Tab-separated table of C-alpha atoms in Angstrom:
chain	number	residue	atom	x	y	z
A	1	MET	CA	2.885	-13.155	-4.051
A	2	THR	CA	0.269	-14.583	-6.356
A	3	SER	CA	-1.299	-17.914	-5.525
A	4	ARG	CA	-1.001	-19.135	-9.097
A	5	SER	CA	1.893	-21.537	-9.297
A	6	GLY	CA	2.751	-20.347	-12.778
A	7	GLY	CA	3.095	-16.782	-11.560
A	8	LEU	CA	6.093	-17.354	-9.297
A	9	MET	CA	8.684	-16.266	-11.824
A	10	ALA	CA	6.818	-13.025	-12.456
A	11	THR	CA	6.990	-12.112	-8.763
A	12	LEU	CA	10.552	-13.214	-7.983
A	13	SER	CA	12.765	-10.418	-6.777
A	14	LYS	CA	15.130	-9.248	-9.521
A	15	ARG	CA	17.624	-8.439	-6.786
A	16	LEU	CA	17.553	-12.077	-5.650
A	17	LEU	CA	17.900	-13.446	-9.178
A	18	LEU	CA	20.793	-11.064	-9.839
A	19	SER	CA	22.569	-12.285	-6.706
A	20	TYR	CA	22.669	-15.824	-8.108
A	21	VAL	CA	23.837	-14.543	-11.473
A	22	VAL	CA	26.681	-12.909	-9.545
A	23	ASP	CA	27.452	-16.283	-7.952
A	24	TRP	CA	27.970	-17.764	-11.411
A	25	ILE	CA	30.074	-14.764	-12.431
A	26	VAL	CA	32.316	-15.300	-9.397
A	27	ILE	CA	32.815	-18.947	-10.401
A	28	ILE	CA	33.685	-17.905	-13.960
A	29	LEU	CA	36.136	-15.293	-12.662
A	30	MET	CA	37.879	-17.980	-10.603
A	31	VAL	CA	38.370	-20.019	-13.764
A	32	VAL	CA	39.655	-17.001	-15.699
A	33	ILE	CA	42.199	-16.178	-12.995
A	34	ALA	CA	43.315	-19.813	-12.910
A	35	VAL	CA	43.819	-19.782	-16.694
A	36	ILE	CA	45.944	-16.648	-16.326
A	37	PHE	CA	48.024	-18.425	-13.684
A	38	ASN	CA	48.416	-21.352	-16.065
A	39	GLN	CA	49.779	-19.090	-18.802
A	40	HIS	CA	52.134	-17.283	-16.454
A	41	LYS	CA	55.743	-18.408	-16.047
A	42	PRO	CA	56.160	-20.320	-12.757
A	43	ASN	CA	59.024	-20.090	-10.306
A	44	MET	CA	61.737	-22.503	-11.401
A	45	ARG	CA	63.503	-24.273	-8.595
A	46	PRO	CA	67.214	-25.054	-9.219
A	47	PHE	CA	67.976	-28.717	-9.818
A	48	SER	CA	70.845	-31.141	-10.172
A	49	LEU	CA	71.674	-32.761	-13.499
A	50	GLY	CA	72.636	-35.908	-11.586
A	51	ASP	CA	69.384	-36.253	-9.639
A	52	PRO	CA	67.859	-39.665	-10.508
A	53	ASN	CA	64.435	-38.499	-9.288
A	54	LEU	CA	64.330	-36.028	-12.178
A	55	SER	CA	65.615	-38.449	-14.808
A	56	TYR	CA	62.425	-40.295	-15.768
A	57	PRO	CA	61.468	-40.361	-19.472
A	58	PHE	CA	58.993	-37.899	-20.889
A	59	VAL	CA	55.829	-39.816	-21.896
A	60	GLN	CA	54.366	-38.317	-25.059
A	61	HIS	CA	50.915	-39.897	-24.767
A	62	GLU	CA	49.336	-39.541	-21.333
A	63	LYS	CA	46.765	-42.076	-20.191
A	64	ILE	CA	44.404	-39.289	-19.070
A	65	THR	CA	44.696	-36.170	-21.220
A	66	ASN	CA	43.356	-32.791	-20.163
A	67	ALA	CA	40.327	-33.294	-22.412
A	68	VAL	CA	39.526	-36.645	-20.816
A	69	LEU	CA	40.048	-35.140	-17.360
A	70	ILE	CA	37.539	-32.355	-18.072
A	71	THR	CA	35.054	-34.873	-19.442
A	72	LEU	CA	35.265	-37.178	-16.422
A	73	SER	CA	35.509	-34.500	-13.730
A	74	LEU	CA	33.139	-31.838	-15.077
A	75	ILE	CA	30.918	-32.978	-17.938
A	76	VAL	CA	29.988	-36.421	-16.581
A	77	PRO	CA	29.118	-35.130	-13.063
A	78	ALA	CA	27.150	-32.235	-14.572
A	79	VAL	CA	25.117	-34.588	-16.763
A	80	VAL	CA	24.459	-36.998	-13.879
A	81	ILE	CA	23.346	-34.148	-11.603
A	82	PHE	CA	21.008	-32.861	-14.306
A	83	LEU	CA	19.477	-36.292	-14.921
A	84	VAL	CA	19.015	-37.001	-11.204
A	85	CYS	CA	17.233	-33.674	-10.717
A	86	LEU	CA	15.143	-34.218	-13.846
A	87	ILE	CA	14.058	-37.754	-12.964
A	88	PHE	CA	14.024	-38.026	-9.161
A	89	VAL	CA	13.225	-34.511	-7.878
A	90	PRO	CA	11.026	-33.646	-6.012
A	91	GLY	CA	10.657	-37.225	-4.812
A	92	PRO	CA	7.969	-39.772	-3.915
A	93	THR	CA	6.426	-37.813	-1.044
A	94	VAL	CA	4.849	-35.198	-3.324
A	95	PRO	CA	1.109	-35.780	-3.875
A	96	ARG	CA	-0.013	-36.554	-7.403
A	97	ARG	CA	-2.304	-33.547	-7.606
A	98	THR	CA	0.618	-31.138	-7.168
A	99	SER	CA	0.806	-28.827	-10.177
A	100	GLY	CA	3.449	-29.303	-12.859
A	101	ALA	CA	4.800	-25.816	-12.214
A	102	VAL	CA	5.603	-26.746	-8.624
A	103	TYR	CA	7.413	-29.869	-9.798
A	104	TRP	CA	9.542	-27.920	-12.258
A	105	GLN	CA	10.302	-25.112	-9.838
A	106	ARG	CA	11.791	-27.603	-7.385
A	107	LYS	CA	13.632	-29.481	-10.154
A	108	ILE	CA	15.181	-26.262	-11.447
A	109	TRP	CA	16.225	-25.115	-7.983
A	110	GLU	CA	17.885	-28.431	-7.100
A	111	TRP	CA	19.568	-28.486	-10.508
A	112	ASN	CA	20.858	-24.941	-10.042
A	113	ALA	CA	22.163	-25.707	-6.537
A	114	GLY	CA	23.773	-28.932	-7.766
A	115	TRP	CA	25.605	-27.183	-10.593
A	116	LEU	CA	26.581	-24.235	-8.423
A	117	GLY	CA	28.245	-26.591	-5.957
A	118	LEU	CA	30.018	-28.502	-8.735
A	119	GLY	CA	31.175	-25.267	-10.333
A	120	LEU	CA	32.446	-23.929	-7.011
A	121	ALA	CA	34.312	-27.169	-6.266
A	122	LEU	CA	36.100	-27.297	-9.626
A	123	ALA	CA	36.734	-23.561	-10.029
A	124	LEU	CA	38.169	-23.166	-6.537
A	125	THR	CA	40.305	-26.278	-6.993
A	126	PHE	CA	41.583	-25.032	-10.369
A	127	LEU	CA	42.414	-21.630	-8.904
A	128	ILE	CA	44.243	-22.907	-5.822
A	129	THR	CA	46.053	-25.691	-7.677
A	130	ASP	CA	47.402	-23.505	-10.474
A	131	GLY	CA	48.320	-20.745	-8.061
A	132	MET	CA	50.316	-23.197	-5.947
A	133	LYS	CA	52.006	-24.685	-9.011
A	134	ASN	CA	53.371	-21.282	-9.959
A	135	LEU	CA	54.360	-20.351	-6.428
A	136	PHE	CA	56.298	-23.528	-5.614
A	137	GLY	CA	57.820	-24.220	-9.042
A	138	LYS	CA	58.700	-27.818	-8.191
A	139	PRO	CA	60.385	-29.813	-11.003
A	140	ARG	CA	58.566	-32.827	-12.420
A	141	PRO	CA	60.111	-36.328	-12.380
A	142	ASP	CA	60.691	-36.064	-16.160
A	143	LEU	CA	62.344	-32.637	-15.999
A	144	LEU	CA	65.692	-33.635	-17.508
A	145	SER	CA	63.998	-35.305	-20.481
A	146	ARG	CA	62.011	-32.138	-21.131
A	147	CYS	CA	64.970	-29.856	-20.479
A	148	ASN	CA	67.607	-31.371	-22.802
A	149	PRO	CA	70.371	-29.494	-20.936
A	150	ASP	CA	73.351	-27.884	-22.644
A	151	LEU	CA	76.183	-29.532	-20.693
A	152	SER	CA	78.698	-26.966	-21.917
A	153	ARG	CA	76.910	-24.348	-19.776
A	154	VAL	CA	77.121	-26.226	-16.449
A	155	GLY	CA	79.667	-23.859	-14.974
A	156	GLN	CA	77.922	-20.804	-16.363
A	157	ASP	CA	74.434	-21.720	-15.132
A	158	ALA	CA	75.467	-23.214	-11.770
A	159	VAL	CA	73.726	-21.563	-8.818
A	160	GLY	CA	74.981	-23.760	-5.980
A	161	GLY	CA	76.813	-26.910	-4.980
A	162	TYR	CA	80.463	-27.945	-4.778
A	163	GLY	CA	80.841	-29.949	-7.956
A	164	ASP	CA	84.222	-28.402	-8.765
A	165	GLN	CA	85.616	-28.775	-5.260
A	166	LEU	CA	84.452	-32.148	-3.928
A	167	SER	CA	84.919	-35.584	-5.401
A	168	GLY	CA	81.504	-36.781	-6.552
A	169	GLY	CA	79.995	-33.381	-5.852
A	170	SER	CA	77.406	-31.804	-8.111
A	171	PHE	CA	76.122	-28.413	-9.081
A	172	LEU	CA	72.643	-27.020	-8.752
A	173	VAL	CA	71.822	-25.352	-12.051
A	174	SER	CA	69.127	-22.953	-13.157
A	175	ALA	CA	66.558	-23.540	-15.909
A	176	ALA	CA	68.683	-21.389	-18.224
A	177	ILE	CA	70.684	-24.506	-19.026
A	178	CYS	CA	67.722	-26.083	-20.841
A	179	ARG	CA	67.660	-26.031	-24.629
A	180	ASN	CA	64.052	-27.216	-25.028
A	181	ARG	CA	61.989	-24.150	-24.096
A	182	SER	CA	58.593	-25.331	-25.356
A	183	LEU	CA	58.024	-27.722	-22.431
A	184	LEU	CA	59.948	-25.803	-19.804
A	185	ASN	CA	57.162	-23.930	-17.999
A	186	ASP	CA	55.082	-27.057	-17.480
A	187	ALA	CA	58.172	-28.944	-16.300
A	188	PHE	CA	58.155	-26.870	-13.101
A	189	ARG	CA	54.505	-27.456	-12.183
A	190	SER	CA	54.743	-30.739	-10.315
A	191	PHE	CA	53.227	-29.642	-6.987
A	192	PRO	CA	50.366	-30.186	-6.458
A	193	SER	CA	48.959	-32.582	-9.040
A	194	GLY	CA	46.245	-30.868	-11.054
A	195	HIS	CA	44.810	-34.115	-12.376
A	196	ALA	CA	44.517	-35.469	-8.831
A	197	SER	CA	42.966	-32.330	-7.349
A	198	THR	CA	40.537	-31.818	-10.236
A	199	SER	CA	39.381	-35.425	-10.412
A	200	TRP	CA	38.889	-35.678	-6.669
A	201	ALA	CA	37.032	-32.355	-6.572
A	202	GLY	CA	34.553	-33.202	-9.343
A	203	LEU	CA	34.075	-36.878	-8.606
A	204	THR	CA	33.922	-36.516	-4.814
A	205	TYR	CA	31.257	-33.859	-5.275
A	206	LEU	CA	29.333	-36.251	-7.520
A	207	ALA	CA	29.614	-39.019	-4.915
A	208	LEU	CA	28.327	-36.708	-2.167
A	209	PHE	CA	25.486	-35.541	-4.395
A	210	LEU	CA	24.415	-39.133	-5.051
A	211	CYS	CA	24.690	-39.977	-1.344
A	212	SER	CA	22.435	-37.048	-0.542
A	213	LYS	CA	19.793	-37.709	-3.168
A	214	PHE	CA	19.574	-41.470	-2.559
A	215	ALA	CA	20.044	-41.490	1.245
A	216	ILE	CA	23.336	-43.396	1.142
A	217	ALA	CA	24.821	-42.991	4.605
A	218	ILE	CA	26.120	-45.080	7.462
A	219	PRO	CA	23.162	-45.754	9.784
A	220	PHE	CA	23.236	-43.491	12.810
A	221	LEU	CA	21.311	-42.570	15.899
A	222	ALA	CA	20.116	-39.062	16.564
A	223	PRO	CA	22.111	-37.053	19.133
A	224	GLY	CA	21.123	-38.005	22.648
A	225	ALA	CA	19.922	-41.476	21.690
A	226	TRP	CA	22.579	-43.002	23.946
A	227	GLY	CA	21.884	-40.700	26.865
A	228	ALA	CA	21.412	-41.908	30.417
A	229	ASP	CA	17.617	-41.742	30.168
A	230	ARG	CA	17.590	-43.816	27.031
A	231	MET	CA	19.963	-46.396	28.449
A	232	ALA	CA	17.741	-46.731	31.504
A	233	ALA	CA	14.750	-47.225	29.202
A	234	GLU	CA	16.630	-49.926	27.294
A	235	VAL	CA	17.418	-51.764	30.544
A	236	ALA	CA	13.800	-51.490	31.623
A	237	SER	CA	12.697	-52.732	28.208
A	238	ASP	CA	14.899	-55.801	28.523
A	239	ALA	CA	13.466	-56.509	31.955
A	240	LEU	CA	9.944	-56.160	30.582
A	241	HIS	CA	10.794	-58.580	27.784
A	242	ARG	CA	11.870	-61.185	30.313
A	243	ARG	CA	8.842	-60.634	32.558
A	244	ASP	CA	6.063	-60.482	29.930
A	245	GLY	CA	7.493	-62.416	27.010
A	246	GLY	CA	9.836	-64.865	28.627
A	247	ALA	CA	12.778	-66.201	26.695
A	248	GLY	CA	10.869	-66.420	23.462
A	249	GLY	CA	8.541	-63.419	23.414
A	250	LEU	CA	8.253	-59.663	23.747
A	251	SER	CA	5.699	-57.512	25.497
A	252	LYS	CA	3.145	-55.592	23.475
A	253	ASN	CA	4.734	-52.240	24.259
A	254	THR	CA	8.296	-53.217	23.329
A	255	ARG	CA	8.148	-55.616	20.406
A	256	PRO	CA	9.355	-53.927	17.176
A	257	PHE	CA	6.727	-55.414	14.831
A	258	GLU	CA	3.352	-57.084	15.066
A	259	ALA	CA	2.739	-60.641	13.848
A	260	ASP	CA	1.660	-59.361	10.409
A	261	GLY	CA	4.921	-57.446	9.972
A	262	THR	CA	3.542	-53.960	10.674
A	263	ARG	CA	4.816	-51.618	13.370
A	264	PRO	CA	2.633	-51.331	16.503
A	265	ASP	CA	0.582	-48.168	16.953
A	266	HIS	CA	2.788	-46.749	19.696
A	267	ALA	CA	5.916	-47.065	17.500
A	268	ALA	CA	4.270	-45.391	14.521
A	269	ALA	CA	3.154	-42.487	16.685
A	270	ASP	CA	6.502	-42.067	18.436
A	271	PRO	CA	9.510	-43.691	16.708
A	272	SER	CA	11.701	-42.828	19.686
A	273	THR	CA	9.973	-45.650	21.584
A	274	ASP	CA	11.452	-48.206	19.189
A	275	PRO	CA	14.485	-50.178	20.350
A	276	LEU	CA	17.693	-48.466	19.214
A	277	ARG	CA	18.437	-51.148	16.642
A	278	ASN	CA	15.147	-50.432	14.854
A	279	GLN	CA	15.669	-46.682	14.466
A	280	ALA	CA	17.949	-46.960	11.433
A	281	ALA	CA	18.996	-49.485	8.805
A	282	ALA	CA	21.792	-49.952	6.303
A	283	PRO	CA	21.089	-48.888	2.695
A	284	PRO	CA	21.176	-51.560	-0.030
A	285	LEU	CA	24.697	-52.357	-1.155
A	286	TYR	CA	24.087	-51.629	-4.827
A	287	LEU	CA	23.720	-47.963	-3.855
A	288	LEU	CA	27.139	-48.091	-2.215
A	289	VAL	CA	28.566	-49.484	-5.457
A	290	LEU	CA	26.986	-46.558	-7.298
A	291	VAL	CA	28.879	-44.106	-5.088
A	292	LEU	CA	32.152	-46.039	-5.248
A	293	ILE	CA	32.334	-45.689	-9.044
A	294	PRO	CA	33.336	-41.985	-9.030
A	295	VAL	CA	35.673	-42.590	-6.078
A	296	CYS	CA	37.470	-45.426	-7.872
A	297	LEU	CA	37.649	-43.345	-11.034
A	298	ALA	CA	39.362	-40.539	-9.111
A	299	ILE	CA	41.848	-43.052	-7.708
A	300	TYR	CA	42.635	-44.327	-11.201
A	301	ILE	CA	43.115	-40.845	-12.650
A	302	SER	CA	45.472	-39.961	-9.797
A	303	SER	CA	47.476	-43.160	-10.282
A	304	THR	CA	48.152	-42.377	-13.941
A	305	ARG	CA	50.082	-39.265	-12.930
A	306	PHE	CA	52.539	-41.526	-11.115
A	307	SER	CA	52.814	-44.156	-13.853
A	308	ASP	CA	53.204	-41.451	-16.528
A	309	PHE	CA	56.060	-39.887	-14.511
A	310	ARG	CA	54.258	-36.547	-14.260
A	311	HIS	CA	54.263	-36.231	-10.472
A	312	PHE	CA	55.860	-37.497	-7.299
A	313	GLY	CA	53.759	-39.431	-4.807
A	314	PHE	CA	53.451	-36.515	-2.393
A	315	ASP	CA	52.229	-34.228	-5.197
A	316	ILE	CA	49.447	-36.680	-5.995
A	317	LEU	CA	48.499	-37.250	-2.359
A	318	PHE	CA	48.356	-33.540	-1.607
A	319	GLY	CA	46.358	-32.816	-4.755
A	320	SER	CA	43.894	-35.584	-3.901
A	321	LEU	CA	43.351	-34.266	-0.376
A	322	LEU	CA	43.016	-30.720	-1.696
A	323	GLY	CA	40.345	-31.698	-4.212
A	324	PHE	CA	38.517	-33.882	-1.692
A	325	GLY	CA	38.442	-31.154	0.937
A	326	ILE	CA	37.210	-28.486	-1.479
A	327	ALA	CA	34.496	-30.853	-2.767
A	328	VAL	CA	33.180	-31.421	0.754
A	329	PHE	CA	33.223	-27.672	1.389
A	330	ALA	CA	31.424	-26.859	-1.875
A	331	PHE	CA	28.806	-29.548	-1.304
A	332	ARG	CA	27.965	-28.308	2.189
A	333	TRP	CA	27.910	-24.714	0.940
A	334	TYR	CA	24.797	-25.518	-1.091
A	335	HIS	CA	23.385	-28.719	0.468
A	336	LEU	CA	22.107	-29.880	3.818
A	337	PRO	CA	24.014	-32.578	5.736
A	338	ILE	CA	23.620	-35.943	4.017
A	339	ARG	CA	22.287	-37.810	7.040
A	340	GLN	CA	19.870	-35.108	8.159
A	341	GLY	CA	18.847	-33.162	5.068
A	342	ALA	CA	16.541	-35.681	3.320
A	343	GLY	CA	18.391	-35.077	0.061
A	344	TRP	CA	17.644	-31.373	-0.336
A	345	ALA	CA	19.798	-28.391	-1.197
A	346	TRP	CA	19.634	-25.336	1.013
A	347	GLY	CA	16.926	-22.889	0.031
A	348	ALA	CA	17.674	-19.570	-1.587
A	349	ARG	CA	18.708	-16.412	0.175
A	350	THR	CA	15.803	-14.042	0.709
A	351	ARG	CA	15.250	-10.752	-1.080
A	352	ASP	CA	16.663	-8.227	1.390
A	353	ARG	CA	19.652	-10.430	2.221
A	354	ALA	CA	20.535	-11.484	-1.316
A	355	PHE	CA	23.889	-9.671	-1.412
A	356	GLY	CA	24.835	-9.652	2.253
A	357	VAL	CA	23.701	-9.023	5.804
A	358	GLY	CA	24.679	-6.417	8.315
A	359	LEU	CA	26.366	-6.905	11.646
A	360	GLY	CA	24.122	-8.708	14.110
A	361	VAL	CA	21.863	-10.293	11.469
A	362	PRO	CA	21.945	-14.068	12.060
A	363	GLY	CA	21.728	-15.371	8.498
A	364	TYR	CA	20.625	-15.039	4.901
A	365	VAL	CA	17.001	-16.133	5.314
A	366	GLY	CA	14.485	-13.557	6.468
A	367	PRO	CA	10.687	-13.249	6.577
A	368	GLU	CA	10.491	-11.419	3.228
A	369	GLY	CA	10.910	-14.558	1.093
A	370	TRP	CA	11.707	-14.625	-2.624
A	371	SER	CA	9.068	-12.178	-3.802
A	372	SER	CA	9.726	-8.684	-5.069
A	373	ALA	CA	8.952	-5.874	-2.630
A	374	ARG	CA	5.783	-4.808	-4.459
A	375	SER	CA	4.370	-8.349	-4.348
A	376	GLY	CA	3.938	-8.311	-0.591
A	377	PRO	CA	5.601	-10.484	2.056
A	378	ALA	CA	5.885	-14.237	1.700
A	379	VAL	CA	4.283	-16.457	4.290
A	380	HIS	CA	6.687	-18.753	6.139
A	381	HIS	CA	4.752	-19.730	9.250
A	382	ARG	CA	2.665	-22.753	8.337
A	383	PRO	CA	1.722	-25.943	10.166
A	384	ALA	CA	4.227	-28.768	9.878
A	385	THR	CA	1.614	-30.870	8.028
A	386	ASP	CA	1.433	-28.456	5.073
A	387	ASP	CA	4.238	-29.416	2.752
A	388	ILE	CA	4.593	-31.077	-0.609
A	389	GLU	CA	7.494	-33.223	0.642
A	390	LEU	CA	5.190	-34.691	3.266
A	391	GLY	CA	2.534	-35.498	0.708
A	392	HIS	CA	0.024	-33.010	2.151
A	393	HIS	CA	-1.519	-29.811	0.824
A	394	ALA	CA	-2.120	-26.864	3.088
A	395	THR	CA	-5.782	-25.973	3.438
A	396	GLY	CA	-6.464	-22.687	1.686
A	397	SER	CA	-2.914	-22.224	0.473
A	398	THR	CA	-0.599	-23.154	-2.360
A	399	VAL	CA	2.836	-24.646	-1.781
A	400	ILE	CA	5.592	-23.136	-3.907
A	401	PRO	CA	9.285	-24.116	-3.724
A	402	GLY	CA	11.329	-21.284	-2.352
A	403	PRO	CA	13.729	-20.279	0.410
A	404	GLY	CA	11.801	-21.244	3.510
A	405	PRO	CA	12.161	-24.433	5.585
A	406	VAL	CA	10.447	-27.742	5.019
A	407	PRO	CA	9.464	-30.295	7.667
A	408	VAL	CA	10.486	-33.882	7.020
A	409	HIS	CA	8.896	-36.850	8.723
A	410	PRO	CA	11.108	-39.426	10.423
A	411	THR	CA	12.064	-42.477	8.441
A	412	GLY	CA	14.916	-44.904	8.024
A	413	VAL	CA	18.091	-44.614	5.968
A	414	GLY	CA	17.806	-45.540	2.316
A	415	ASN	CA	14.250	-44.351	1.579
A	416	GLY	CA	15.228	-41.886	-1.126
A	417	LEU	CA	14.833	-38.199	-1.863
A	418	GLY	CA	12.407	-36.420	0.426
A	419	HIS	CA	12.770	-38.920	3.255
A	420	GLY	CA	14.749	-38.648	6.445
A	421	HIS	CA	17.942	-40.538	7.122
A	422	GLY	CA	17.284	-42.294	10.373
A	423	ASN	CA	16.357	-39.413	12.667
A	424	VAL	CA	13.678	-36.760	12.984
A	425	ALA	CA	13.995	-33.396	11.216
A	426	TYR	CA	11.807	-30.560	12.431
A	427	THR	CA	10.504	-27.367	10.883
A	428	THR	CA	12.535	-24.189	11.239
A	429	HIS	CA	10.920	-20.759	11.039
A	430	ALA	CA	12.536	-17.337	11.058
A	431	SER	CA	11.046	-15.232	13.817
A	432	ALA	CA	9.309	-11.988	13.035
A	433	ASN	CA	11.983	-9.916	14.755
A	434	GLY	CA	14.799	-11.481	12.749
A	435	LEU	CA	16.203	-13.508	15.632
A	436	PRO	CA	17.638	-16.947	14.847
A	437	PRO	CA	15.352	-19.976	15.244
A	438	SER	CA	15.496	-22.363	18.147
A	439	PRO	CA	18.778	-24.331	18.200
A	440	THR	CA	16.799	-27.570	18.467
A	441	THR	CA	15.291	-27.111	15.015
A	442	LEU	CA	16.744	-27.945	11.645
A	443	HIS	CA	16.430	-26.584	8.111
A	444	THR	CA	15.477	-29.420	5.820
A	445	GLY	CA	14.652	-27.936	2.444
A	446	PRO	CA	13.518	-24.963	0.400
A	447	ALA	CA	9.797	-24.176	0.360
A	448	ILE	CA	7.621	-21.120	0.899
A	449	TYR	CA	3.880	-20.832	1.117
A	450	GLU	CA	1.732	-18.152	-0.406
A	451	ARG	CA	-1.755	-16.938	0.372
A	452	ASP	CA	-4.725	-17.642	-1.846
A	453	PRO	CA	-6.284	-14.554	-3.421
């Protein structure tokens, strides 16, 4: 690859770029299939004309129309994701002398990953929801108002029941008894709620995206922090406090901060020597409010389907859980874990693994990088200090965003994009023979390094 930051696009593998175009095509195809499902006649479950659960009035003017639903669940999250990537990526840890091309390459990649995840969440939810609606054919609570049944055809259209043999009995009738055909197909699409699943998919994804980018997570300790060795160290630390500092003081090696408010040298060099309580902190509450807005909006949208008599409670609950689950899946498909990923999306697949890997190949990141085959191999193996997210430049090299891993220094929760979330994230490198990296390492972001000419 060339060392000129502006030359990255010219050396990107067309095969790799095409693979991400195919990703977008797959998302579009999901939407097309869902639209076809929506136009197809659903199964129509027989019903009773005397069922009070199907006798609610048909509300002409919904509180949340389909247009409003699309705006709140798709357009608003897409705009917010774009603005966050435009304004806050790549984050405060990038040195000021980093070239503008590097900034924009990372912005574009995070934007693309953010939209891909949102598109996957909504398209998959739309596809599954509309497919299930047609398969189950459950009547809505306002079915009888939509149906306007022809009572003279009760005997003719009866498909079950003992209405003519038992006192107080009733018939189950088919949809053929309905005179109003214009609203009939939609009247049998109660399960699951599409408004609930769509709103929870789009808005949950937005909430997770904001949590990732602004380090909004419950404070946590890294795995092993409560191990036997650490507990013994804590006990010893307490004993040292009592011996050296008495009731009112701490020893030099165990106090969390110096008198001037700075951390002692030993803690800065090795954060694991800090007391457990000083290894993480709660984010500011206004950030939590920021995340709760899309969650509360999804709750409101779901509630309108009950008050408008469009769905039963179980339909709404199932749709909400469906959308929530798909949103979590779609977010993790393209993004690192919130508490360990420092706000980054996963890097790109590499050139030779863009469309798939063979049996025995451990993953979709190899040593070949993003570059086209004629550009030469990309360089992945660099010291952990050479990274734009760390605020350092590699000596004799140029840092270009790409598919490789990025080291992230340890820091507390709530420090923003490019910072850790309360534990230490280490560099991950693909080995030359294609074997998976050490299980103790962690991918933390997309970056590759290229040689100077």
